[in-house]
């Protein structure tokens, strides 16, 4: 079954006094199958962040539908959106967004604690992902003690801990130097391949997009082209 089915999605930000309303997304349609790793590229202001915010139910569309596993998530009540987000979506941001006063272990467990599920049931999975991401030896450290690459790997573990249906990554390598970015992308690809996680990655980086199965190019709120690749790069 198709995981994500976006149909004629439109988002117009309503005018403030004296300003014109602005259509950030104009009839976008596409689907994502389970286990796909999809890049969304396009210039600044193209509507990429708006698209992620609509999928995350942080914004409501002006018209159109977003089906996740067959359910139209644009119909969720405001109350159920928070629960939906915590259960189904993992986020990775450009600026990591770790909590400074929590150590690595606590940062990773945070989404679980918010869902009030017992950490004990997660221990094995926690050990697996922190080992795979190479952060098992820094669990008691605090974010400020870590390099940028380590912080982003902690953020990736936090995104994975709830085993979400969908991972939304907004420019995840934007704060990393190219060597660290490449290492992070290799780890993300490995996790994607081993856990069959579905990832939607917004990026300006051709390097980052080269790791994806498919690239959607957005401009002026519309998809203007789409590139399918056979597989992840073999020659990195
Ligand atoms: P991108 O992520 O591709 O840079 P965005 O989705 O952030 O693009 O923005 C698309 C357009 O929508 C931009 O012109 C931006 O100024 C506008 N926009 C984004 N958020 C808002 C908002 N909350 N209110 C009004 N306009 C917005
Ligand atoms: P841009 O990428 O357009 O420069 P930001 O990354 O700062 O802008 O994000 C713009 C808006 O989108 C912010 O309000 C932010 O909270 C939101 N946002 C950023 N990343 C995500 C994400 N992964 N999912 C949902 N919303 C996000």
PDB file of C-alpha atoms and ligand atoms in Angstrom:
ATOM      1  CA  UNK A   1       0.000   0.000   0.000  1.00  0.00           C
ATOM      2  CA  UNK A   2       1.197   3.502  -0.814  1.00  0.00           C
ATOM      3  CA  UNK A   3       2.471   5.177   2.350  1.00  0.00           C
ATOM      4  CA  UNK A   4       1.992   8.807   1.426  1.00  0.00           C
ATOM      5  CA  UNK A   5      -0.465  10.019  -1.186  1.00  0.00           C
ATOM      6  CA  UNK A   6      -0.577  13.758  -1.717  1.00  0.00           C
ATOM      7  CA  UNK A   7      -3.425  14.995  -3.891  1.00  0.00           C
ATOM      8  CA  UNK A   8      -3.726  18.470  -5.375  1.00  0.00           C
ATOM      9  CA  UNK A   9      -2.299  20.086  -2.318  1.00  0.00           C
ATOM     10  CA  UNK A  10      -2.576  23.837  -2.180  1.00  0.00           C
ATOM     11  CA  UNK A  11      -1.445  26.238   0.520  1.00  0.00           C
ATOM     12  CA  UNK A  12      -2.212  29.919   0.369  1.00  0.00           C
ATOM     13  CA  UNK A  13      -1.006  32.029   3.269  1.00  0.00           C
ATOM     14  CA  UNK A  14      -3.710  34.576   3.933  1.00  0.00           C
ATOM     15  CA  UNK A  15      -2.930  38.233   3.514  1.00  0.00           C
ATOM     16  CA  UNK A  16      -1.941  40.385   6.397  1.00  0.00           C
ATOM     17  CA  UNK A  17      -3.418  43.876   6.216  1.00  0.00           C
ATOM     18  CA  UNK A  18      -1.985  45.681   3.209  1.00  0.00           C
ATOM     19  CA  UNK A  19      -0.218  42.560   1.931  1.00  0.00           C
ATOM     20  CA  UNK A  20      -1.289  40.105  -0.736  1.00  0.00           C
ATOM     21  CA  UNK A  21      -2.075  36.490  -0.014  1.00  0.00           C
ATOM     22  CA  UNK A  22       0.691  34.161  -1.152  1.00  0.00           C
ATOM     23  CA  UNK A  23       0.322  30.716  -2.692  1.00  0.00           C
ATOM     24  CA  UNK A  24       3.280  28.700  -1.379  1.00  0.00           C
ATOM     25  CA  UNK A  25       2.091  25.382  -2.859  1.00  0.00           C
ATOM     26  CA  UNK A  26      -0.067  25.106  -5.928  1.00  0.00           C
ATOM     27  CA  UNK A  27      -1.742  21.753  -6.662  1.00  0.00           C
ATOM     28  CA  UNK A  28       1.087  19.443  -5.697  1.00  0.00           C
ATOM     29  CA  UNK A  29       0.454  15.731  -6.201  1.00  0.00           C
ATOM     30  CA  UNK A  30       2.820  12.826  -5.625  1.00  0.00           C
ATOM     31  CA  UNK A  31       3.037   9.501  -3.842  1.00  0.00           C
ATOM     32  CA  UNK A  32       5.717   7.857  -1.716  1.00  0.00           C
ATOM     33  CA  UNK A  33       5.936   4.095  -1.313  1.00  0.00           C
ATOM     34  CA  UNK A  34       7.006   2.448   1.949  1.00  0.00           C
ATOM     35  CA  UNK A  35      10.791   2.333   2.247  1.00  0.00           C
ATOM     36  CA  UNK A  36      11.501   5.065  -0.305  1.00  0.00           C
ATOM     37  CA  UNK A  37      14.175   7.705   0.287  1.00  0.00           C
ATOM     38  CA  UNK A  38      12.976  10.820  -1.548  1.00  0.00           C
ATOM     39  CA  UNK A  39      14.722  14.174  -1.911  1.00  0.00           C
ATOM     40  CA  UNK A  40      12.848  17.420  -2.433  1.00  0.00           C
ATOM     41  CA  UNK A  41      14.943  20.116  -4.055  1.00  0.00           C
ATOM     42  CA  UNK A  42      14.219  23.632  -5.180  1.00  0.00           C
ATOM     43  CA  UNK A  43      15.260  27.247  -4.650  1.00  0.00           C
ATOM     44  CA  UNK A  44      14.589  29.193  -1.455  1.00  0.00           C
ATOM     45  CA  UNK A  45      10.921  30.113  -1.186  1.00  0.00           C
ATOM     46  CA  UNK A  46       9.859  27.227  -3.458  1.00  0.00           C
ATOM     47  CA  UNK A  47       7.535  25.812  -0.801  1.00  0.00           C
ATOM     48  CA  UNK A  48       9.633  22.936   0.508  1.00  0.00           C
ATOM     49  CA  UNK A  49       9.309  23.732   4.218  1.00  0.00           C
ATOM     50  CA  UNK A  50       5.611  24.433   3.750  1.00  0.00           C
ATOM     51  CA  UNK A  51       5.228  20.965   2.241  1.00  0.00           C
ATOM     52  CA  UNK A  52       6.935  19.339   5.255  1.00  0.00           C
ATOM     53  CA  UNK A  53       4.805  21.367   7.643  1.00  0.00           C
ATOM     54  CA  UNK A  54       1.607  20.234   5.922  1.00  0.00           C
ATOM     55  CA  UNK A  55       2.693  16.579   6.024  1.00  0.00           C
ATOM     56  CA  UNK A  56       3.587  17.016   9.711  1.00  0.00           C
ATOM     57  CA  UNK A  57       0.115  18.544  10.323  1.00  0.00           C
ATOM     58  CA  UNK A  58       1.826  21.664  11.681  1.00  0.00           C
ATOM     59  CA  UNK A  59      -0.056  23.663   9.040  1.00  0.00           C
ATOM     60  CA  UNK A  60      -3.413  23.018   7.393  1.00  0.00           C
ATOM     61  CA  UNK A  61      -3.735  23.088   3.588  1.00  0.00           C
ATOM     62  CA  UNK A  62      -6.031  25.512   1.780  1.00  0.00           C
ATOM     63  CA  UNK A  63      -7.258  22.571  -0.298  1.00  0.00           C
ATOM     64  CA  UNK A  64      -6.219  19.057  -1.248  1.00  0.00           C
ATOM     65  CA  UNK A  65      -5.600  15.884   0.704  1.00  0.00           C
ATOM     66  CA  UNK A  66      -2.704  14.076   2.355  1.00  0.00           C
ATOM     67  CA  UNK A  67      -3.256  10.361   2.871  1.00  0.00           C
ATOM     68  CA  UNK A  68      -0.950   8.447   5.174  1.00  0.00           C
ATOM     69  CA  UNK A  69      -1.668   4.724   4.951  1.00  0.00           C
ATOM     70  CA  UNK A  70      -5.023   5.558   3.420  1.00  0.00           C
ATOM     71  CA  UNK A  71      -6.161   8.022   6.085  1.00  0.00           C
ATOM     72  CA  UNK A  72      -6.607  11.676   5.172  1.00  0.00           C
ATOM     73  CA  UNK A  73      -4.537  13.411   7.843  1.00  0.00           C
ATOM     74  CA  UNK A  74      -5.801  16.877   6.862  1.00  0.00           C
ATOM     75  CA  UNK A  75      -9.064  15.868   8.570  1.00  0.00           C
ATOM     76  CA  UNK A  76      -7.474  15.253  11.979  1.00  0.00           C
ATOM     77  CA  UNK A  77      -8.734  17.460  14.776  1.00  0.00           C
ATOM     78  CA  UNK A  78      -6.281  19.869  16.335  1.00  0.00           C
ATOM     79  CA  UNK A  79      -6.155  17.697  19.462  1.00  0.00           C
ATOM     80  CA  UNK A  80      -5.298  14.505  17.591  1.00  0.00           C
ATOM     81  CA  UNK A  81      -2.637  16.147  15.405  1.00  0.00           C
ATOM     82  CA  UNK A  82      -0.068  16.272  18.220  1.00  0.00           C
ATOM     83  CA  UNK A  83      -0.579  12.609  18.971  1.00  0.00           C
ATOM     84  CA  UNK A  84      -0.446  11.779  15.254  1.00  0.00           C
ATOM     85  CA  UNK A  85       2.835  13.652  14.873  1.00  0.00           C
ATOM     86  CA  UNK A  86       4.545  12.047  17.863  1.00  0.00           C
ATOM     87  CA  UNK A  87       3.487   8.577  16.798  1.00  0.00           C
ATOM     88  CA  UNK A  88       4.055   8.738  13.055  1.00  0.00           C
ATOM     89  CA  UNK A  89       6.620  11.387  12.204  1.00  0.00           C
ATOM     90  CA  UNK A  90      10.313  11.648  13.035  1.00  0.00           C
ATOM     91  CA  UNK A  91      11.996  15.013  12.472  1.00  0.00           C
ATOM     92  CA  UNK A  92      15.590  15.864  11.677  1.00  0.00           C
ATOM     93  CA  UNK A  93      16.373  19.589  11.460  1.00  0.00           C
ATOM     94  CA  UNK A  94      19.291  21.544  10.073  1.00  0.00           C
ATOM     95  CA  UNK A  95      20.095  22.971  13.524  1.00  0.00           C
ATOM     96  CA  UNK A  96      19.719  19.596  15.370  1.00  0.00           C
ATOM     97  CA  UNK A  97      17.311  21.013  18.011  1.00  0.00           C
ATOM     98  CA  UNK A  98      18.601  18.877  20.858  1.00  0.00           C
ATOM     99  CA  UNK A  99      17.769  19.967  24.392  1.00  0.00           C
ATOM    100  CA  UNK A 100      20.915  21.360  26.034  1.00  0.00           C
ATOM    101  CA  UNK A 101      20.000  20.363  29.579  1.00  0.00           C
ATOM    102  CA  UNK A 102      19.362  16.714  28.700  1.00  0.00           C
ATOM    103  CA  UNK A 103      22.126  14.226  27.984  1.00  0.00           C
ATOM    104  CA  UNK A 104      22.262  12.175  24.789  1.00  0.00           C
ATOM    105  CA  UNK A 105      20.296   9.243  26.201  1.00  0.00           C
ATOM    106  CA  UNK A 106      17.560  11.547  27.509  1.00  0.00           C
ATOM    107  CA  UNK A 107      17.385  13.450  24.230  1.00  0.00           C
ATOM    108  CA  UNK A 108      16.896  10.231  22.274  1.00  0.00           C
ATOM    109  CA  UNK A 109      14.248   8.916  24.667  1.00  0.00           C
ATOM    110  CA  UNK A 110      12.365  12.202  24.767  1.00  0.00           C
ATOM    111  CA  UNK A 111       9.735  11.354  22.100  1.00  0.00           C
ATOM    112  CA  UNK A 112       9.025   8.079  23.902  1.00  0.00           C
ATOM    113  CA  UNK A 113       8.607   9.797  27.241  1.00  0.00           C
ATOM    114  CA  UNK A 114       6.230  12.287  25.611  1.00  0.00           C
ATOM    115  CA  UNK A 115       4.184   9.382  24.289  1.00  0.00           C
ATOM    116  CA  UNK A 116       4.218   7.880  27.792  1.00  0.00           C
ATOM    117  CA  UNK A 117       5.487   4.525  26.553  1.00  0.00           C
ATOM    118  CA  UNK A 118       7.883   2.737  28.904  1.00  0.00           C
ATOM    119  CA  UNK A 119      11.540   3.034  27.882  1.00  0.00           C
ATOM    120  CA  UNK A 120      12.201  -0.530  29.098  1.00  0.00           C
ATOM    121  CA  UNK A 121      10.458  -2.042  26.071  1.00  0.00           C
ATOM    122  CA  UNK A 122      12.708   0.010  23.831  1.00  0.00           C
ATOM    123  CA  UNK A 123      16.072  -0.935  25.301  1.00  0.00           C
ATOM    124  CA  UNK A 124      17.155  -3.355  22.613  1.00  0.00           C
ATOM    125  CA  UNK A 125      16.102  -1.097  19.781  1.00  0.00           C
ATOM    126  CA  UNK A 126      17.779   1.866  21.498  1.00  0.00           C
ATOM    127  CA  UNK A 127      21.031  -0.090  21.721  1.00  0.00           C
ATOM    128  CA  UNK A 128      20.762  -1.121  18.080  1.00  0.00           C
ATOM    129  CA  UNK A 129      20.293   2.357  16.652  1.00  0.00           C
ATOM    130  CA  UNK A 130      22.808   4.109  18.901  1.00  0.00           C
ATOM    131  CA  UNK A 131      25.393   1.472  17.956  1.00  0.00           C
ATOM    132  CA  UNK A 132      24.599   1.749  14.256  1.00  0.00           C
ATOM    133  CA  UNK A 133      24.850   5.525  14.427  1.00  0.00           C
ATOM    134  CA  UNK A 134      28.149   5.350  16.325  1.00  0.00           C
ATOM    135  CA  UNK A 135      26.959   7.239  19.414  1.00  0.00           C
ATOM    136  CA  UNK A 136      26.760   4.381  21.928  1.00  0.00           C
ATOM    137  CA  UNK A 137      29.833   5.722  23.749  1.00  0.00           C
ATOM    138  CA  UNK A 138      28.541   9.288  24.220  1.00  0.00           C
ATOM    139  CA  UNK A 139      25.157   8.539  25.821  1.00  0.00           C
ATOM    140  CA  UNK A 140      26.000  10.343  29.073  1.00  0.00           C
ATOM    141  CA  UNK A 141      27.386  13.437  27.402  1.00  0.00           C
ATOM    142  CA  UNK A 142      25.517  16.668  26.768  1.00  0.00           C
ATOM    143  CA  UNK A 143      24.908  18.154  23.300  1.00  0.00           C
ATOM    144  CA  UNK A 144      27.417  20.998  23.822  1.00  0.00           C
ATOM    145  CA  UNK A 145      30.156  18.393  24.365  1.00  0.00           C
ATOM    146  CA  UNK A 146      29.573  16.855  20.928  1.00  0.00           C
ATOM    147  CA  UNK A 147      30.670  17.723  17.403  1.00  0.00           C
ATOM    148  CA  UNK A 148      28.066  18.793  14.846  1.00  0.00           C
ATOM    149  CA  UNK A 149      28.157  15.394  13.183  1.00  0.00           C
ATOM    150  CA  UNK A 150      27.612  13.622  16.514  1.00  0.00           C
ATOM    151  CA  UNK A 151      24.743  15.956  17.384  1.00  0.00           C
ATOM    152  CA  UNK A 152      23.027  15.218  14.084  1.00  0.00           C
ATOM    153  CA  UNK A 153      23.441  11.474  14.667  1.00  0.00           C
ATOM    154  CA  UNK A 154      21.795  11.897  18.079  1.00  0.00           C
ATOM    155  CA  UNK A 155      18.980  13.786  16.334  1.00  0.00           C
ATOM    156  CA  UNK A 156      18.658  10.910  13.858  1.00  0.00           C
ATOM    157  CA  UNK A 157      18.393   8.410  16.732  1.00  0.00           C
ATOM    158  CA  UNK A 158      15.717  10.594  18.335  1.00  0.00           C
ATOM    159  CA  UNK A 159      13.811  10.594  15.027  1.00  0.00           C
ATOM    160  CA  UNK A 160      14.044   6.799  14.779  1.00  0.00           C
ATOM    161  CA  UNK A 161      13.244   5.820  18.376  1.00  0.00           C
ATOM    162  CA  UNK A 162       9.451   5.820  17.944  1.00  0.00           C
ATOM    163  CA  UNK A 163       9.790   3.779  14.719  1.00  0.00           C
ATOM    164  CA  UNK A 164       7.782   6.394  12.846  1.00  0.00           C
ATOM    165  CA  UNK A 165       6.050   5.750   9.520  1.00  0.00           C
ATOM    166  CA  UNK A 166       7.854   8.696   8.002  1.00  0.00           C
ATOM    167  CA  UNK A 167      11.036  10.647   8.665  1.00  0.00           C
ATOM    168  CA  UNK A 168      11.041  14.303   7.603  1.00  0.00           C
ATOM    169  CA  UNK A 169      14.505  15.795   7.320  1.00  0.00           C
ATOM    170  CA  UNK A 170      14.794  19.514   6.568  1.00  0.00           C
ATOM    171  CA  UNK A 171      18.282  20.290   5.245  1.00  0.00           C
ATOM    172  CA  UNK A 172      19.893  17.800   7.691  1.00  0.00           C
ATOM    173  CA  UNK A 173      23.413  18.314   6.349  1.00  0.00           C
ATOM    174  CA  UNK A 174      23.110  22.095   6.075  1.00  0.00           C
ATOM    175  CA  UNK A 175      25.171  22.720   9.230  1.00  0.00           C
ATOM    176  CA  UNK A 176      27.802  20.061   8.563  1.00  0.00           C
ATOM    177  CA  UNK A 177      31.072  20.328   6.649  1.00  0.00           C
ATOM    178  CA  UNK A 178      31.203  18.203   3.505  1.00  0.00           C
ATOM    179  CA  UNK A 179      33.175  15.328   5.035  1.00  0.00           C
ATOM    180  CA  UNK A 180      30.846  15.095   8.053  1.00  0.00           C
ATOM    181  CA  UNK A 181      27.820  15.513   5.780  1.00  0.00           C
ATOM    182  CA  UNK A 182      28.938  12.588   3.660  1.00  0.00           C
ATOM    183  CA  UNK A 183      29.437  10.384   6.722  1.00  0.00           C
ATOM    184  CA  UNK A 184      26.005  11.327   8.034  1.00  0.00           C
ATOM    185  CA  UNK A 185      24.375  10.557   4.665  1.00  0.00           C
ATOM    186  CA  UNK A 186      26.108   7.176   4.550  1.00  0.00           C
ATOM    187  CA  UNK A 187      24.741   6.337   8.006  1.00  0.00           C
ATOM    188  CA  UNK A 188      21.253   7.546   7.060  1.00  0.00           C
ATOM    189  CA  UNK A 189      21.395   5.400   3.926  1.00  0.00           C
ATOM    190  CA  UNK A 190      22.516   2.369   5.920  1.00  0.00           C
ATOM    191  CA  UNK A 191      19.677   2.847   8.414  1.00  0.00           C
ATOM    192  CA  UNK A 192      17.244   3.400   5.577  1.00  0.00           C
ATOM    193  CA  UNK A 193      18.319   0.179   3.883  1.00  0.00           C
ATOM    194  CA  UNK A 194      18.403  -1.947   7.032  1.00  0.00           C
ATOM    195  CA  UNK A 195      15.195  -0.683   8.643  1.00  0.00           C
ATOM    196  CA  UNK A 196      13.299   0.153   5.458  1.00  0.00           C
ATOM    197  CA  UNK A 197      12.452   3.547   6.897  1.00  0.00           C
ATOM    198  CA  UNK A 198      10.733   6.003   4.611  1.00  0.00           C
ATOM    199  CA  UNK A 199      12.539   9.325   4.423  1.00  0.00           C
ATOM    200  CA  UNK A 200      11.582  12.656   2.874  1.00  0.00           C
ATOM    201  CA  UNK A 201      14.618  14.892   2.724  1.00  0.00           C
ATOM    202  CA  UNK A 202      14.483  18.581   1.836  1.00  0.00           C
ATOM    203  CA  UNK A 203      17.838  19.824   0.611  1.00  0.00           C
ATOM    204  CA  UNK A 204      19.787  22.272  -1.500  1.00  0.00           C
ATOM    205  CA  UNK A 205      22.677  19.840  -1.578  1.00  0.00           C
ATOM    206  CA  UNK A 206      23.278  17.783  -4.715  1.00  0.00           C
ATOM    207  CA  UNK A 207      25.438  15.480  -2.595  1.00  0.00           C
ATOM    208  CA  UNK A 208      22.545  14.809  -0.201  1.00  0.00           C
ATOM    209  CA  UNK A 209      20.099  14.260  -3.065  1.00  0.00           C
ATOM    210  CA  UNK A 210      22.505  11.798  -4.685  1.00  0.00           C
ATOM    211  CA  UNK A 211      21.840   9.377  -1.816  1.00  0.00           C
ATOM    212  CA  UNK A 212      18.090   9.297  -2.502  1.00  0.00           C
ATOM    213  CA  UNK A 213      16.055   6.932  -4.684  1.00  0.00           C
ATOM    214  CA  UNK A 214      14.144   9.781  -6.266  1.00  0.00           C
ATOM    215  CA  UNK A 215      14.358  13.570  -6.470  1.00  0.00           C
ATOM    216  CA  UNK A 216      11.351  15.897  -6.760  1.00  0.00           C
ATOM    217  CA  UNK A 217      12.156  19.405  -7.922  1.00  0.00           C
ATOM    218  CA  UNK A 218       9.829  22.108  -6.662  1.00  0.00           C
ATOM    219  CA  UNK A 219       9.678  25.675  -7.919  1.00  0.00           C
ATOM    220  CA  UNK A 220       6.996  28.331  -7.439  1.00  0.00           C
ATOM    221  CA  UNK A 221       4.935  25.864  -5.424  1.00  0.00           C
ATOM    222  CA  UNK A 222       4.801  23.247  -8.190  1.00  0.00           C
ATOM    223  CA  UNK A 223       6.652  20.037  -8.993  1.00  0.00           C
ATOM    224  CA  UNK A 224       8.388  20.698 -12.264  1.00  0.00           C
ATOM    225  CA  UNK A 225      10.398  17.548 -12.680  1.00  0.00           C
ATOM    226  CA  UNK A 226      11.129  14.232 -11.062  1.00  0.00           C
ATOM    227  CA  UNK A 227      14.171  11.993 -11.350  1.00  0.00           C
ATOM    228  CA  UNK A 228      14.166   8.304 -10.477  1.00  0.00           C
ATOM    229  CA  UNK A 229      17.390   6.526  -9.726  1.00  0.00           C
ATOM    230  CA  UNK A 230      18.038   2.827  -9.689  1.00  0.00           C
ATOM    231  CA  UNK A 231      19.675   2.582  -6.314  1.00  0.00           C
ATOM    232  CA  UNK A 232      21.708   4.399  -3.721  1.00  0.00           C
ATOM    233  CA  UNK A 233      25.128   5.450  -4.990  1.00  0.00           C
ATOM    234  CA  UNK A 234      27.560   2.557  -5.115  1.00  0.00           C
ATOM    235  CA  UNK A 235      30.616   4.637  -5.804  1.00  0.00           C
ATOM    236  CA  UNK A 236      30.760   6.926  -2.769  1.00  0.00           C
TER     237      UNK A 236
HETATM  238  P1  LIG B   1      11.311  26.834   1.092  1.00  0.00           P
HETATM  239  O1  LIG B   1      11.294  25.911   2.256  1.00  0.00           O
HETATM  240  O2  LIG B   1      11.310  26.116  -0.222  1.00  0.00           O
HETATM  241  O3  LIG B   1      12.390  27.860   1.185  1.00  0.00           O
HETATM  242  P2  LIG B   1       8.877  27.888   2.238  1.00  0.00           P
HETATM  243  O4  LIG B   1       7.894  26.782   2.248  1.00  0.00           O
HETATM  244  O5  LIG B   1       9.576  28.221   3.497  1.00  0.00           O
HETATM  245  O6  LIG B   1       9.921  27.638   1.062  1.00  0.00           O
HETATM  246  O7  LIG B   1       8.175  29.215   1.706  1.00  0.00           O
HETATM  247  C1  LIG B   1       7.405  29.281   0.498  1.00  0.00           C
HETATM  248  C2  LIG B   1       6.807  30.665   0.382  1.00  0.00           C
HETATM  249  O8  LIG B   1       5.775  30.832   1.355  1.00  0.00           O
HETATM  250  C3  LIG B   1       7.820  31.775   0.640  1.00  0.00           C
HETATM  251  O9  LIG B   1       7.580  32.815  -0.275  1.00  0.00           O
HETATM  252  C4  LIG B   1       7.535  32.197   2.045  1.00  0.00           C
HETATM  253  O10 LIG B   1       7.825  33.559   2.220  1.00  0.00           O
HETATM  254  C5  LIG B   1       6.034  31.931   2.177  1.00  0.00           C
HETATM  255  N1  LIG B   1       5.674  31.601   3.561  1.00  0.00           N
HETATM  256  C6  LIG B   1       6.164  30.572   4.277  1.00  0.00           C
HETATM  257  N2  LIG B   1       5.616  30.558   5.511  1.00  0.00           N
HETATM  258  C7  LIG B   1       4.749  31.600   5.556  1.00  0.00           C
HETATM  259  C8  LIG B   1       3.865  32.125   6.556  1.00  0.00           C
HETATM  260  N3  LIG B   1       3.749  31.533   7.750  1.00  0.00           N
HETATM  261  N4  LIG B   1       3.135  33.238   6.238  1.00  0.00           N
HETATM  262  C9  LIG B   1       3.244  33.802   5.020  1.00  0.00           C
HETATM  263  N5  LIG B   1       4.048  33.367   4.043  1.00  0.00           N
HETATM  264  C10 LIG B   1       4.790  32.280   4.297  1.00  0.00           C
HETATM  265  P1  LIG B   2      13.936  27.172   5.540  1.00  0.00           P
HETATM  266  O1  LIG B   2      14.395  25.756   5.391  1.00  0.00           O
HETATM  267  O2  LIG B   2      12.795  27.520   4.626  1.00  0.00           O
HETATM  268  O3  LIG B   2      15.020  28.178   5.520  1.00  0.00           O
HETATM  269  P2  LIG B   2      13.429  26.501   8.330  1.00  0.00           P
HETATM  270  O4  LIG B   2      14.165  25.220   8.114  1.00  0.00           O
HETATM  271  O5  LIG B   2      13.929  27.416   9.377  1.00  0.00           O
HETATM  272  O6  LIG B   2      13.287  27.342   6.985  1.00  0.00           O
HETATM  273  O7  LIG B   2      11.930  26.144   8.627  1.00  0.00           O
HETATM  274  C1  LIG B   2      10.870  27.006   8.340  1.00  0.00           C
HETATM  275  C2  LIG B   2       9.689  26.561   9.143  1.00  0.00           C
HETATM  276  O8  LIG B   2       9.436  25.166   8.934  1.00  0.00           O
HETATM  277  C3  LIG B   2       9.862  26.754  10.644  1.00  0.00           C
HETATM  278  O9  LIG B   2       8.665  27.272  11.182  1.00  0.00           O
HETATM  279  C4  LIG B   2      10.127  25.361  11.179  1.00  0.00           C
HETATM  280  O10 LIG B   2       9.586  25.189  12.476  1.00  0.00           O
HETATM  281  C5  LIG B   2       9.439  24.475  10.186  1.00  0.00           C
HETATM  282  N1  LIG B   2      10.142  23.220   9.994  1.00  0.00           N
HETATM  283  C6  LIG B   2      11.456  23.070   9.829  1.00  0.00           C
HETATM  284  N2  LIG B   2      11.782  21.786   9.691  1.00  0.00           N
HETATM  285  C7  LIG B   2      10.620  21.106   9.740  1.00  0.00           C
HETATM  286  C8  LIG B   2      10.285  19.741   9.646  1.00  0.00           C
HETATM  287  N3  LIG B   2      11.200  18.791   9.476  1.00  0.00           N
HETATM  288  N4  LIG B   2       8.995  19.414   9.745  1.00  0.00           N
HETATM  289  C9  LIG B   2       8.073  20.334   9.909  1.00  0.00           C
HETATM  290  N5  LIG B   2       8.322  21.644  10.018  1.00  0.00           N
HETATM  291  C10 LIG B   2       9.578  22.027   9.937  1.00  0.00           C
END
